[in-house]
CSV table of C-alpha atoms and ligand atoms in Angstrom, one decimal:
chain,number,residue,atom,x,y,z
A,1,UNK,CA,30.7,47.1,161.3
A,2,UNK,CA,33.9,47.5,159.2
A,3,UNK,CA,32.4,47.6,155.3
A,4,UNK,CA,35.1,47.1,152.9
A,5,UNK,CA,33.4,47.6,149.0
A,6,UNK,CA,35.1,45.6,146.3
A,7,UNK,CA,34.8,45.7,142.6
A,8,UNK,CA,35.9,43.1,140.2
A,9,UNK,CA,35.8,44.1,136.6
A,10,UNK,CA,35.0,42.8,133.1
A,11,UNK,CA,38.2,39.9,132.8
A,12,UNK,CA,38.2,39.1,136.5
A,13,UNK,CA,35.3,37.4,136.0
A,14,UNK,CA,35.9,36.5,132.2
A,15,UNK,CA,34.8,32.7,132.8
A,16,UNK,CA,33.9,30.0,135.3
A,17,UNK,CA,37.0,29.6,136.4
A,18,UNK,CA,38.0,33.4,137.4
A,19,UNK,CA,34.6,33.8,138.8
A,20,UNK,CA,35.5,30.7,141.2
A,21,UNK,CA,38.5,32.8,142.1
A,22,UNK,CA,37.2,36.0,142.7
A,23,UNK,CA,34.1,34.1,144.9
A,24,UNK,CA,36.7,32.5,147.0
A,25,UNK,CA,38.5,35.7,147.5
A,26,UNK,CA,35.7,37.3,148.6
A,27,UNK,CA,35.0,34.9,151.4
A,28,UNK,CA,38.2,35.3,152.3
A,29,UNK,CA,37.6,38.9,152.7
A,30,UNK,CA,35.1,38.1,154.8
A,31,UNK,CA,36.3,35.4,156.7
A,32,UNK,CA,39.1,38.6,158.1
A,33,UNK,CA,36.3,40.4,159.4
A,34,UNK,CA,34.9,42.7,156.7
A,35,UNK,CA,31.1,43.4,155.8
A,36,UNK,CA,31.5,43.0,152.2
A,37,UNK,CA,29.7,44.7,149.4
A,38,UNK,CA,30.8,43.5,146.0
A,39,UNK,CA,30.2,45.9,142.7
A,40,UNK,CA,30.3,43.2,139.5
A,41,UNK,CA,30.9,44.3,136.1
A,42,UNK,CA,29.4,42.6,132.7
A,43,UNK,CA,31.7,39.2,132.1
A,44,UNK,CA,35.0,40.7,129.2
A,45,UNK,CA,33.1,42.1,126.0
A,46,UNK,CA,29.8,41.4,127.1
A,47,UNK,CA,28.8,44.9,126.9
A,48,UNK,CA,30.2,45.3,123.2
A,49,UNK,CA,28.7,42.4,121.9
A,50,UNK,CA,25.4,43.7,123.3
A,51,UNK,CA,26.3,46.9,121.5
A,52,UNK,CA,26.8,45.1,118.2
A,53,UNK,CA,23.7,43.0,118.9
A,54,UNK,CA,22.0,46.4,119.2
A,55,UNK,CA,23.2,47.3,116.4
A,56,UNK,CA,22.3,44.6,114.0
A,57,UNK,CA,18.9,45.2,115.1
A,58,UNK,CA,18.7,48.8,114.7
A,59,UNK,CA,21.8,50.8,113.8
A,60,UNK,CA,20.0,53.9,116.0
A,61,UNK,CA,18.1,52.6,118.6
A,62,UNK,CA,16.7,54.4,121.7
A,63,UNK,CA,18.9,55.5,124.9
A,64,UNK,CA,15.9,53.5,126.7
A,65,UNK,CA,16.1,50.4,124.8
A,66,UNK,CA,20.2,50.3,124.7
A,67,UNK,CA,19.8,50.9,129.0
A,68,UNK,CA,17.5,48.0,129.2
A,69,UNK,CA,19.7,45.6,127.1
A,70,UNK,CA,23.0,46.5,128.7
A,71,UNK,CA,22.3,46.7,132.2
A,72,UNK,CA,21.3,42.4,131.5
A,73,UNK,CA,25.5,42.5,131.1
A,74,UNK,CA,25.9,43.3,134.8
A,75,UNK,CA,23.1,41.3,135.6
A,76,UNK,CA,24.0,37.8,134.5
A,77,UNK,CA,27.6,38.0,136.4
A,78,UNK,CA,26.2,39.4,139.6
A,79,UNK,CA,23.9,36.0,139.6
A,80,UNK,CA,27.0,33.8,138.3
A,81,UNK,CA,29.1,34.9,141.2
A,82,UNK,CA,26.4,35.0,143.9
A,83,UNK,CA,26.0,30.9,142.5
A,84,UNK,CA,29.6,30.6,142.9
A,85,UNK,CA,29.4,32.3,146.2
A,86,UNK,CA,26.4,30.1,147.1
A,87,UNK,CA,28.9,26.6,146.1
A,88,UNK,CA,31.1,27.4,148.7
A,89,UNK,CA,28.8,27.6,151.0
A,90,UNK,CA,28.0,30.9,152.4
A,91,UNK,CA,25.1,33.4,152.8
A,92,UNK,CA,25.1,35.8,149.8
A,93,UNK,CA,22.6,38.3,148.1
A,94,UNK,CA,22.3,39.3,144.2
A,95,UNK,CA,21.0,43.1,143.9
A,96,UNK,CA,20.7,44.7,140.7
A,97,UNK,CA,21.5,48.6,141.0
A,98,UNK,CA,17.7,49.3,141.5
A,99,UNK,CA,17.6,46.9,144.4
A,100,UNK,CA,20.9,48.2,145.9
A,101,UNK,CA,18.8,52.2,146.0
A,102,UNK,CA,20.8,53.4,143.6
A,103,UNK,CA,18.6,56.1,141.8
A,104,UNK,CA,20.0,58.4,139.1
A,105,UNK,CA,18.4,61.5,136.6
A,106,UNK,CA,17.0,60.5,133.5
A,107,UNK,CA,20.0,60.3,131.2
A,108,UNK,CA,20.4,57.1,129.9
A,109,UNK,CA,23.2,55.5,128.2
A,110,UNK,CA,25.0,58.3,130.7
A,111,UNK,CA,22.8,59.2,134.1
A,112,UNK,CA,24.5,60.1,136.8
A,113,UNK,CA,23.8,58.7,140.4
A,114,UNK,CA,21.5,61.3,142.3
A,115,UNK,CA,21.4,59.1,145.3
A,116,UNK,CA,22.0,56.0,147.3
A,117,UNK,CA,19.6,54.7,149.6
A,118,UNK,CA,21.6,52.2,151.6
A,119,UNK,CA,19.0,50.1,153.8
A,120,UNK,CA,18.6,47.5,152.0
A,121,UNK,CA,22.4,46.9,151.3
A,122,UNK,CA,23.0,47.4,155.6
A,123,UNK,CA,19.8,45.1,156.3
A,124,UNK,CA,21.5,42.3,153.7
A,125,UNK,CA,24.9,43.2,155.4
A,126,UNK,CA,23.1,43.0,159.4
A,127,UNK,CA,22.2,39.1,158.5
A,128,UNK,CA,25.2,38.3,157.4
A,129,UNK,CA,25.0,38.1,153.8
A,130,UNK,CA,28.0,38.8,151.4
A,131,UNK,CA,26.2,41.6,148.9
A,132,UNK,CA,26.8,41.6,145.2
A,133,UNK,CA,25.3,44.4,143.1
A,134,UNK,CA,25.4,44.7,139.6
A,135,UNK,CA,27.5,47.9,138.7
A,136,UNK,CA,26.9,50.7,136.1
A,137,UNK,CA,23.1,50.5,136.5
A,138,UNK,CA,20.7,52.3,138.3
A,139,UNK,CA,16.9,53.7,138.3
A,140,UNK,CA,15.4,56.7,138.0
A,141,UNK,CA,12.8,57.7,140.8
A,142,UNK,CA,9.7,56.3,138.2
A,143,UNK,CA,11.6,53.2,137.9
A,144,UNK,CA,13.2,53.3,134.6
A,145,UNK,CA,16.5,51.1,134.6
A,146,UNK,CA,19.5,53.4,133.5
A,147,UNK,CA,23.6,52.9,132.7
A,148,UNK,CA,26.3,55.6,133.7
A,149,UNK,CA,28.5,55.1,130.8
A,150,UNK,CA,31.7,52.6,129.9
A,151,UNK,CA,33.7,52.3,133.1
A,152,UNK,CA,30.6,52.7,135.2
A,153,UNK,CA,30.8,49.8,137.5
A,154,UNK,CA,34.1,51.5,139.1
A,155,UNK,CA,31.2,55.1,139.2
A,156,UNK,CA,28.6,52.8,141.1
A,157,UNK,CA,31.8,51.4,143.5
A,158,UNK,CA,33.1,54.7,145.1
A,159,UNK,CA,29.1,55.8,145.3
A,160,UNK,CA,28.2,53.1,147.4
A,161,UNK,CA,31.1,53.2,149.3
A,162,UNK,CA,30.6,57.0,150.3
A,163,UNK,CA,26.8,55.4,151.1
A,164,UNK,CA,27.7,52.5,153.5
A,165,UNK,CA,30.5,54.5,154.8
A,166,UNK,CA,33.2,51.7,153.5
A,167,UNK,CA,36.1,51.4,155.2
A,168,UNK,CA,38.1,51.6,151.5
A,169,UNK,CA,37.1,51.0,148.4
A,170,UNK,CA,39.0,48.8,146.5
A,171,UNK,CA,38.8,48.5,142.7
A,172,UNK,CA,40.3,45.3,141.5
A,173,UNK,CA,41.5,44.6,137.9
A,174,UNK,CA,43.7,42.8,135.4
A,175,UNK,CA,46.4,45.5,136.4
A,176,UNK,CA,48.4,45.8,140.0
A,177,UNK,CA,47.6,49.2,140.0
A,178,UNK,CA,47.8,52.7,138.2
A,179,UNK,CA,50.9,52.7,135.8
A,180,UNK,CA,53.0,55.8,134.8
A,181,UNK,CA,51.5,54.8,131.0
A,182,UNK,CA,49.1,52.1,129.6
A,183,UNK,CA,51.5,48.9,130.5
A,184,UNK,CA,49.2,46.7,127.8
A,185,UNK,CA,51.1,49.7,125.5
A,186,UNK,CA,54.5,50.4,127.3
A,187,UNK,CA,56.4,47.5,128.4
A,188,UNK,CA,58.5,49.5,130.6
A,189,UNK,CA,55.9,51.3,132.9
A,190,UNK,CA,55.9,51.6,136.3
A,191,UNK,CA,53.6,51.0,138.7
A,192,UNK,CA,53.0,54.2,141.0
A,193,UNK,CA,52.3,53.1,144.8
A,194,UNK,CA,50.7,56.5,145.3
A,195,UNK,CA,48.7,59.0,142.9
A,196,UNK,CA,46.8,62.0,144.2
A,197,UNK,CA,42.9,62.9,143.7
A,198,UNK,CA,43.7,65.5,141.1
A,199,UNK,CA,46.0,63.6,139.3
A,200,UNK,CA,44.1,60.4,138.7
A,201,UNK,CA,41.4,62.7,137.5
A,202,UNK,CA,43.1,63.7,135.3
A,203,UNK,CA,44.9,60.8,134.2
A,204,UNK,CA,41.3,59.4,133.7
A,205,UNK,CA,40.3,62.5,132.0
A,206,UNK,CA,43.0,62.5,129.4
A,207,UNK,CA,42.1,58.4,128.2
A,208,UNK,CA,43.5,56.4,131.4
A,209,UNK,CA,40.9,53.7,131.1
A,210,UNK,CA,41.8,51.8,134.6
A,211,UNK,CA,39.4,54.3,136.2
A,212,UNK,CA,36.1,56.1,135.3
A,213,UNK,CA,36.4,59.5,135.8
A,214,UNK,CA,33.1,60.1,138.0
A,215,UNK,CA,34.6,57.1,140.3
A,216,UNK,CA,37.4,59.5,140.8
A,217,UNK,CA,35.3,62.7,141.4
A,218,UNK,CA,33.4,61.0,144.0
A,219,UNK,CA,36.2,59.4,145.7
A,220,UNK,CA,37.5,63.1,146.0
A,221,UNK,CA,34.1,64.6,147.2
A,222,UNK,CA,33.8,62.1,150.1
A,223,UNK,CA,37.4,61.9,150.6
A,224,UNK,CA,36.8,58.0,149.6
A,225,UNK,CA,40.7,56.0,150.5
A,226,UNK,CA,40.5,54.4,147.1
A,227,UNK,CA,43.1,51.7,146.4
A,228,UNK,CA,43.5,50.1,142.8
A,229,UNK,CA,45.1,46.5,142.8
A,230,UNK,CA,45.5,43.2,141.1
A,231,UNK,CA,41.5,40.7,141.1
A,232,UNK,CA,44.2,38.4,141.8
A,233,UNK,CA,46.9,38.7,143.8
A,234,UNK,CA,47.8,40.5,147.0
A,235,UNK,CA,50.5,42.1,145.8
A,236,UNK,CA,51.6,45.7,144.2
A,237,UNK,CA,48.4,48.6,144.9
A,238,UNK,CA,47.9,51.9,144.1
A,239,UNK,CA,46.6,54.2,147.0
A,240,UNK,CA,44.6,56.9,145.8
A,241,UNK,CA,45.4,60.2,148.7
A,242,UNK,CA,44.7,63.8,148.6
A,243,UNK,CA,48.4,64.6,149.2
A,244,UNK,CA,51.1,62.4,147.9
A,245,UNK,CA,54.5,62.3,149.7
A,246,UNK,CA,56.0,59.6,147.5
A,247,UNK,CA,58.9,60.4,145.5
A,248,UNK,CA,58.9,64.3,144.3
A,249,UNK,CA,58.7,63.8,140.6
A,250,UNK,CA,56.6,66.1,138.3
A,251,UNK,CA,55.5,64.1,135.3
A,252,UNK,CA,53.6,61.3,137.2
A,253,UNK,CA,51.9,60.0,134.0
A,254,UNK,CA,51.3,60.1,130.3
A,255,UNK,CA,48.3,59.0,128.7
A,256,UNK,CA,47.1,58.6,124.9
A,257,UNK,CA,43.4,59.0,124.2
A,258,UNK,CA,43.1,58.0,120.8
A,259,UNK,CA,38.8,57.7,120.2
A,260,UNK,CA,38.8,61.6,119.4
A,261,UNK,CA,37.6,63.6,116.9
A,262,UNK,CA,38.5,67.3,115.8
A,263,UNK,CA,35.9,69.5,114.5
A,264,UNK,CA,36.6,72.8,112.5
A,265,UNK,CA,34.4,75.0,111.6
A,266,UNK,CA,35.7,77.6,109.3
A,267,UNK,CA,35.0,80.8,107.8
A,268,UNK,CA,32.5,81.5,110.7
A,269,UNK,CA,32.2,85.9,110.9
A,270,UNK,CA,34.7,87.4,113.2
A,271,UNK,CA,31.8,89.0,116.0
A,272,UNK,CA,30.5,88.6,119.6
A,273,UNK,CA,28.1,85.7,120.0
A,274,UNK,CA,29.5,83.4,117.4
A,275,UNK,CA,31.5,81.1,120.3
A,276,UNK,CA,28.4,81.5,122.6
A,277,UNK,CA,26.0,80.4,119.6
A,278,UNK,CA,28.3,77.7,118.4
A,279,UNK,CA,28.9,76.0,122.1
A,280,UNK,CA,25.6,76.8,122.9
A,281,UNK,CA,24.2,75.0,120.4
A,282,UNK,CA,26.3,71.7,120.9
A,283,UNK,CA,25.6,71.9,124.9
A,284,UNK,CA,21.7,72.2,124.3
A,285,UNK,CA,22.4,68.8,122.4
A,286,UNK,CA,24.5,67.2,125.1
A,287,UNK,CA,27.9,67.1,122.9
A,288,UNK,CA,30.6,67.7,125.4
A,289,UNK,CA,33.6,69.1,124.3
A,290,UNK,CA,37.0,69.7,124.9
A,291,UNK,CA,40.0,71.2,123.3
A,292,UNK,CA,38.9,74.7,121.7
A,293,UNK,CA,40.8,77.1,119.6
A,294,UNK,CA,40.3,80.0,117.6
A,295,UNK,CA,42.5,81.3,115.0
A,296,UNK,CA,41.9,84.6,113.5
A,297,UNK,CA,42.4,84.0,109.6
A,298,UNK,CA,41.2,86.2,107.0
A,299,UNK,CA,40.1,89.9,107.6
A,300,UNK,CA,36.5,89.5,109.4
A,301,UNK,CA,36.3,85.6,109.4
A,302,UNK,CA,37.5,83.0,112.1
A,303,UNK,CA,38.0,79.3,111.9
A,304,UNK,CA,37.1,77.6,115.7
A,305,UNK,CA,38.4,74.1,116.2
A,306,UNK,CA,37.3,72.2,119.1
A,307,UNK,CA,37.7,68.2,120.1
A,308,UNK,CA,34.9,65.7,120.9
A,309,UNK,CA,34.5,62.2,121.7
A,310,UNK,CA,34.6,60.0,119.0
A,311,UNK,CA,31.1,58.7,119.2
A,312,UNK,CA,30.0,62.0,119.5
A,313,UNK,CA,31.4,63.2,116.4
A,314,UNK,CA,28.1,62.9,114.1
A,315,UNK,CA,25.8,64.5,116.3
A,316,UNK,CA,28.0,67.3,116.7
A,317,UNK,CA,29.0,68.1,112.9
A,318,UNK,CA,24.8,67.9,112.6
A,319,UNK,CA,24.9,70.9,115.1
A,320,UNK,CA,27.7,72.6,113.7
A,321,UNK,CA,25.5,72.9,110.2
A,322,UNK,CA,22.6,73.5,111.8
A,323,UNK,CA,24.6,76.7,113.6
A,324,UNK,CA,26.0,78.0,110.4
A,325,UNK,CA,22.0,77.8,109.1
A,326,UNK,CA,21.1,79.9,111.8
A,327,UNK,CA,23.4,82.6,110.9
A,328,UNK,CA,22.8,82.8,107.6
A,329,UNK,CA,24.9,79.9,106.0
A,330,UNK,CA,28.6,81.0,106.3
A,331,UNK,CA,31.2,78.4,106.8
A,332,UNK,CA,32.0,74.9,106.3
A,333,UNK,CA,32.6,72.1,108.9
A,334,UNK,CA,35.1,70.2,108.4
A,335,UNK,CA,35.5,66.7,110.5
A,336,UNK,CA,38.9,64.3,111.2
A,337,UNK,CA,38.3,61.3,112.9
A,338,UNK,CA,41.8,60.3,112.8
A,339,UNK,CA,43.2,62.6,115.7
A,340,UNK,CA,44.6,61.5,119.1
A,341,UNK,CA,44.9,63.5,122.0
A,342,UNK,CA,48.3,62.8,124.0
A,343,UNK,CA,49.1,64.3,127.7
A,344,UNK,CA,51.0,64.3,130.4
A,345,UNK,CA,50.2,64.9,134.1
A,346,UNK,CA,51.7,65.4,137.1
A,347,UNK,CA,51.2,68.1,140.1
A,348,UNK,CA,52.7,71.5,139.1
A,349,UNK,CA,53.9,70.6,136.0
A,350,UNK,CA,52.8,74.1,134.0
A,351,UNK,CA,54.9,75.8,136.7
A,352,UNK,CA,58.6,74.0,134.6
A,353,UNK,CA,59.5,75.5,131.8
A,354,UNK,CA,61.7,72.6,130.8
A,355,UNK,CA,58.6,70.4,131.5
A,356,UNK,CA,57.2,71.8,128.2
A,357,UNK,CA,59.9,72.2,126.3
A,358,UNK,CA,60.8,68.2,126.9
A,359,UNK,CA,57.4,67.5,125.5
A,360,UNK,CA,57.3,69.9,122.7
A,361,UNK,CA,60.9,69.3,121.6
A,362,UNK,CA,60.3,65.2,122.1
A,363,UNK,CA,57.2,65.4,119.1
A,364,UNK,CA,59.3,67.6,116.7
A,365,UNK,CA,62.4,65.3,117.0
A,366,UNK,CA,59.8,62.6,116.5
A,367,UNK,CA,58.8,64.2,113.7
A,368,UNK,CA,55.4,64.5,115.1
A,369,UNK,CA,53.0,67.7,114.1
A,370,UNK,CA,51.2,69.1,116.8
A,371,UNK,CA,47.8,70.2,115.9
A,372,UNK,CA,46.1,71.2,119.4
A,373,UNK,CA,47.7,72.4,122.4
A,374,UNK,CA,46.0,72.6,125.9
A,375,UNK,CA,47.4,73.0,129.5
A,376,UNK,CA,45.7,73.1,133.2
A,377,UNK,CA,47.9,73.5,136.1
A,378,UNK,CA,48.5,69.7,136.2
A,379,UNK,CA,48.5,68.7,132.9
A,380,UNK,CA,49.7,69.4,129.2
A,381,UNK,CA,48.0,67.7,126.1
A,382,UNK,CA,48.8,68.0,122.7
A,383,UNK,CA,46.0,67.0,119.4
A,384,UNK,CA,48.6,64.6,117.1
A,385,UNK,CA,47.4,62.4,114.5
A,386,UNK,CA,46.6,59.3,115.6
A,387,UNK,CA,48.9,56.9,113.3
A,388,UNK,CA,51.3,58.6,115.7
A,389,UNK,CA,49.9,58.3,118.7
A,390,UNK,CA,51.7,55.0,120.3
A,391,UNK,CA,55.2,56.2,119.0
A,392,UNK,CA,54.5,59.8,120.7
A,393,UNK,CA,53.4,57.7,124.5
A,394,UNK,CA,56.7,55.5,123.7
A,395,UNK,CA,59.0,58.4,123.3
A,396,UNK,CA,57.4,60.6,125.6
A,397,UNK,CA,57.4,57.4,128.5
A,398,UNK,CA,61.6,57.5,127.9
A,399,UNK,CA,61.9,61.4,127.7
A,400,UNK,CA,60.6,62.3,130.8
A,401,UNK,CA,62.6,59.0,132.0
A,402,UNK,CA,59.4,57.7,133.6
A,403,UNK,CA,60.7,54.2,132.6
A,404,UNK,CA,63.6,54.6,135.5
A,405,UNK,CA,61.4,56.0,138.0
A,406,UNK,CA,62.4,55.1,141.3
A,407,UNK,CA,59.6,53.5,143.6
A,408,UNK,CA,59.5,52.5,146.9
B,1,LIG,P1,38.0,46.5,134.3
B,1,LIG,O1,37.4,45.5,133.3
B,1,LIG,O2,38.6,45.7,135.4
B,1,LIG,O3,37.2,47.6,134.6
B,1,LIG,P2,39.5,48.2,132.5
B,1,LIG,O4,39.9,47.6,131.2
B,1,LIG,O5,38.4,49.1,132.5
B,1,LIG,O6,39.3,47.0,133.5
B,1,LIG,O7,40.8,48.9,133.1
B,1,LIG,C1,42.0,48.3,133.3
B,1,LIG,C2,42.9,48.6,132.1
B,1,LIG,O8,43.2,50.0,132.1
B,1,LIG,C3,44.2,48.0,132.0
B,1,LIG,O9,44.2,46.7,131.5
B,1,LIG,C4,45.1,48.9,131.2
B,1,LIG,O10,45.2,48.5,129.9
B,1,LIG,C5,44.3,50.2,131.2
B,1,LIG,N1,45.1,51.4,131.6
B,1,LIG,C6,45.1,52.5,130.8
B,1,LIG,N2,46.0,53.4,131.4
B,1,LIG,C7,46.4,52.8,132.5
B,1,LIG,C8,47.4,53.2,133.6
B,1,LIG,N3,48.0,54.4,133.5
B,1,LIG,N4,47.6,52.4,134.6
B,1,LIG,C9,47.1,51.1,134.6
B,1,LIG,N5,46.2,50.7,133.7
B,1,LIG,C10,45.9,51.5,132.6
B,2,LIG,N1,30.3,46.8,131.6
B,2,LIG,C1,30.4,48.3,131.5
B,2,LIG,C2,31.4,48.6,130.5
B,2,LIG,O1,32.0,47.8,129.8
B,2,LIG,C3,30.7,48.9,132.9
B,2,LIG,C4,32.0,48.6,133.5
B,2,LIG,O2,32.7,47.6,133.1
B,2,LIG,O3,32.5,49.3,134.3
B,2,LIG,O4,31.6,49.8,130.3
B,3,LIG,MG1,36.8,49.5,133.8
C-alpha cells in the first residue's frame, strides 16, 4: 500500500468553501492510487479565539483545562471535512489524535508524542477509507487529551508518517513552499526548491513559522522525504533532503523572530555555581532559554543576560527573583519585552568571514544596535530591538542578494 500523509493547515480550511476544495483534492489523491491519511488543523484563528475565550474566563487557567478546550479546534474541522468528504461520495473516517494512537507524556499545552500505535489508522486504511485525524492532540497513556504546542498539527504529520511508513509527507499551506524570508513580510523572496534537514531546523528554530520545529526533528530522525507546497495548487514545492545539491549558495535564509524577551539579571556575585543555580532554577520550572551572555562588570559582580519566549517571560523573571532570594538577595532583574531576535542560516556559513561581516556591517549602516550575538555552525543571530526588526529582514533579504537568487 503506497500511504501518502497530507496536512492542510489553519486557512486551507478557513471556510466552507476551502474545505470543499481541500475534500476534493484529497479524493483526487486517492483516486491516483494513494492510501491517504489526512492531519487537519483548527479552521484560521480558531485556536486564538479559544485562547481569548480562555482567557475571559480565567486569565490563568489550568494546562489541563486549556488542552481540553483547544484540542475541540482540531476536532470540529476534522468532522467538517470528513462531511465534505462524505458529500462527494466516498468512504472516509474522523479520528481525533486519541483514536489515531497517538499517545504523548504528560505535558500539556506542550507534550511531546511518545508513541504511535498505528492499527487502527492501517485497519481504516485496509477498508478503504480516506483517514482524517485531528492534528496537535494526543493522549497520555491514562487517557488525558493533550496539545504539542502552536504549529503542532505539522509535529503530529511527520509522526504519523514515520508510523504508517508514508510514502512522503506532504505539508500543505497558504505558501508554495519554504521562502528565503517570510514572503507575507518580503515581497521579493524566493522560493527555495530544496532546503536541507539541518537548515529548516533551524530556520524553524530561529521564528520560520511554516514549519514546527519537532515536525522537522522527526522528519530528520526517520529520514521522513518531507515536501512543503501550496493546499491549492500543484505547482512550486519545497523538498525537504538531508543533502542539498541545488545551487551552492551559503545564506539560504533569514528569519525574524520577534515574540522574544531579554532577561538580565545584574549584579549577581562573580563565583562558581551562580550560572548553574540561575539555569537550574529556570529548567526545574520548564522556562527554556536561549541566547546567554555574561559580561564581567564591576570588580566581583556579573550581569548574565539570556533570551526567552515571550510568553515565557513572567514565569521566568518570578524565577530569576526567587534565585537572587536564594543567594542572599543580590541583584536586580531587569525584563525588555521589546527585543527581536534576527538570523540568518545557511550550511557553513560561520566558516566565511565576509558572511559576518555582511551582516554586522548591514545593521550598523542601518543604524541598527546589536544587543545579542549568537552563532552555530549554520547560523548567526543577532538580539535587535524589535521596532527594528522588519527594516533589519528587508536589508538583510538585499545584502546577501537573496532577492536575485537564481533557482532552478
Ligand atoms: P498553516 O496554518 O498552514 O500551518 P502557518 O501560518 O503555520 O500555516 O505557516 C505558513 C506561514 O509561514 C506562511 O503564511 C508565512 O507567512 C510563514 N513563513 C514564515 N517564514 C517563512 C518562510 N521562510 N517560508 C515560507 N513561509 C514562511
Ligand atoms: N491549531 C494549532 C495552532 O494554531 C495547531 C496547528 O495549527 O498546527 O497552533
Ligand atoms: Mg502551521
Amino acid at each position: 500500500m503506497k500511504i501518502l500523509v497530507q496536512k492542510y493547515g489553519g486557512t486551507s480550511v478557513a471556510n466552507q468553501s476551502r474545505m470543499q476544495e481541500v475534500a476534493r483534492r484529497i479524493v483526487r489523491c486517492q483516486e491516483q492510487g494513494h492510501a491517504m491519511v489526512v492531519v487537519v488543523s483548527a479552521m484560521n484563528h480558531t485556536t486564538e479565539d479559544l485562547i481569548a475565550a480562555a482567557r475571559r474566563i480565567n486569565p490563568n487557567p489550568s494546562p489541563r483545562a486549556m488542552d481540553m478546550l483547544l484540542a475541540t479546534g482540531e476536532q470540529m474541522s476534522v468532522s467538517l471535512l470528513a462531511m465534505a468528504i462524505e458529500g462527494l461520495g466516498h468512504n472516509v473516517v474522523s479520528l481525533t489524535g486519541g483514536m489515531s494512537g497517538i499517545y504523548t507524556d504528560q505535558r500539556h499545552k506542550k507534550a511531546r508524542i511518545a508513541r504511535v500505535d498505528s492499527q487502527r489508522i492501517m485497519a481504516e486504511l485496509g477498508k478503504g477509507n480516506i483517514v482524517l485525524v485531528a492534528g496537535f492532540q494526543g493522549v497520555t497513556p491514562e487517557g488525558e487529551i493533550t496539545t504539542l504546542g502552536r504549529g503542532g498539527s505539522d509535529t503530529t504529520a511527520v509522526a504519523l508518517a514515520a508510523a504508517v511508513v508514508a510514502e512522503r509527507c506532504e505539508i500543505c499551506t497558504d505558501v508554495d513552499g519554504v521562502y528565503t524570508a517570510d514572503p507575507n513580510l518580503i515581497a521579493t523572496a524566493r522560493r527555495l526548491p530544496e532546503i536541507t534537514y539541518d537548515e529548516m531546523l533551524e530556520l524553524s528554530r530561529l521564528g520560520a513559522g511554516v514549519l514546527s520545529t519537532r515536525s522537522v526533528e522527526l522528519a530528520k530522525e526517520y529520514g521522513i522525504p518531507l515536501v512543503v507546497r501550496s493546499a491549492f495548487s500543484d505547482d512550486g514545492g519545497t523538498q525537504v533532503v538531508e543533502v542539498s545539491v541545488v545551487e551552492q549558495v551559503l545564506v539560504r535564509g533569514v528569519t525574524l523572530d520577534s515574540d522574544i524577551s531579554r532577561i538580565s539579571v545584574a549584579g549577581v556575585p562573580d563565583r562558581p555555581g551562580i550560572a548553574f543555580g540561575l539555569f537550574s532554577k529556570l529548567a526545574s520550572e520548564g522556562i527554556s532559554v536561549d541566547m546567554i551572555i555574561q559580561n564581567l562588570n564591576r570588580a566581583q559582580v556579573n550581569d548574565i543576560s539570556f533570551t526567552v519566549a515571550k510568553e515565557d517571560a513572567p514565569a521566568a523573571v518570578q524565577a530569576c527573583w526567587a534565585f537572587l532570594e536564594s543567594i542572599g538577595g543580590h541583584g536586580l532583574v531587569l525584563q525588555k519585552d521589546n527585543a527581536a531576535k534576527i538570523s540568518i542560516v545557511g550550511t557553513g556559513i560561520t566558516g566565511s568571514t565576509e558572511v559576518a561581516s555582511t551582516l554586522f556591517g548591514t545593521l550598523f549602516e542601518s543604524g541598527i544596535n546589536i544587543e545579542m550575538i549568537s552563532t552555530s555552525e549554520i547560523k548567526i543571530s543577532c538580539i535587535i530591538d524589535a521596532s527594528e526588526g522588519e527594516e533589519a529582514l528587508r536589508r538583510l533579504h538585499r545584502a546577501f542578494s537573496l532577492d536575485e537568487l537564481e533557482l532552478r
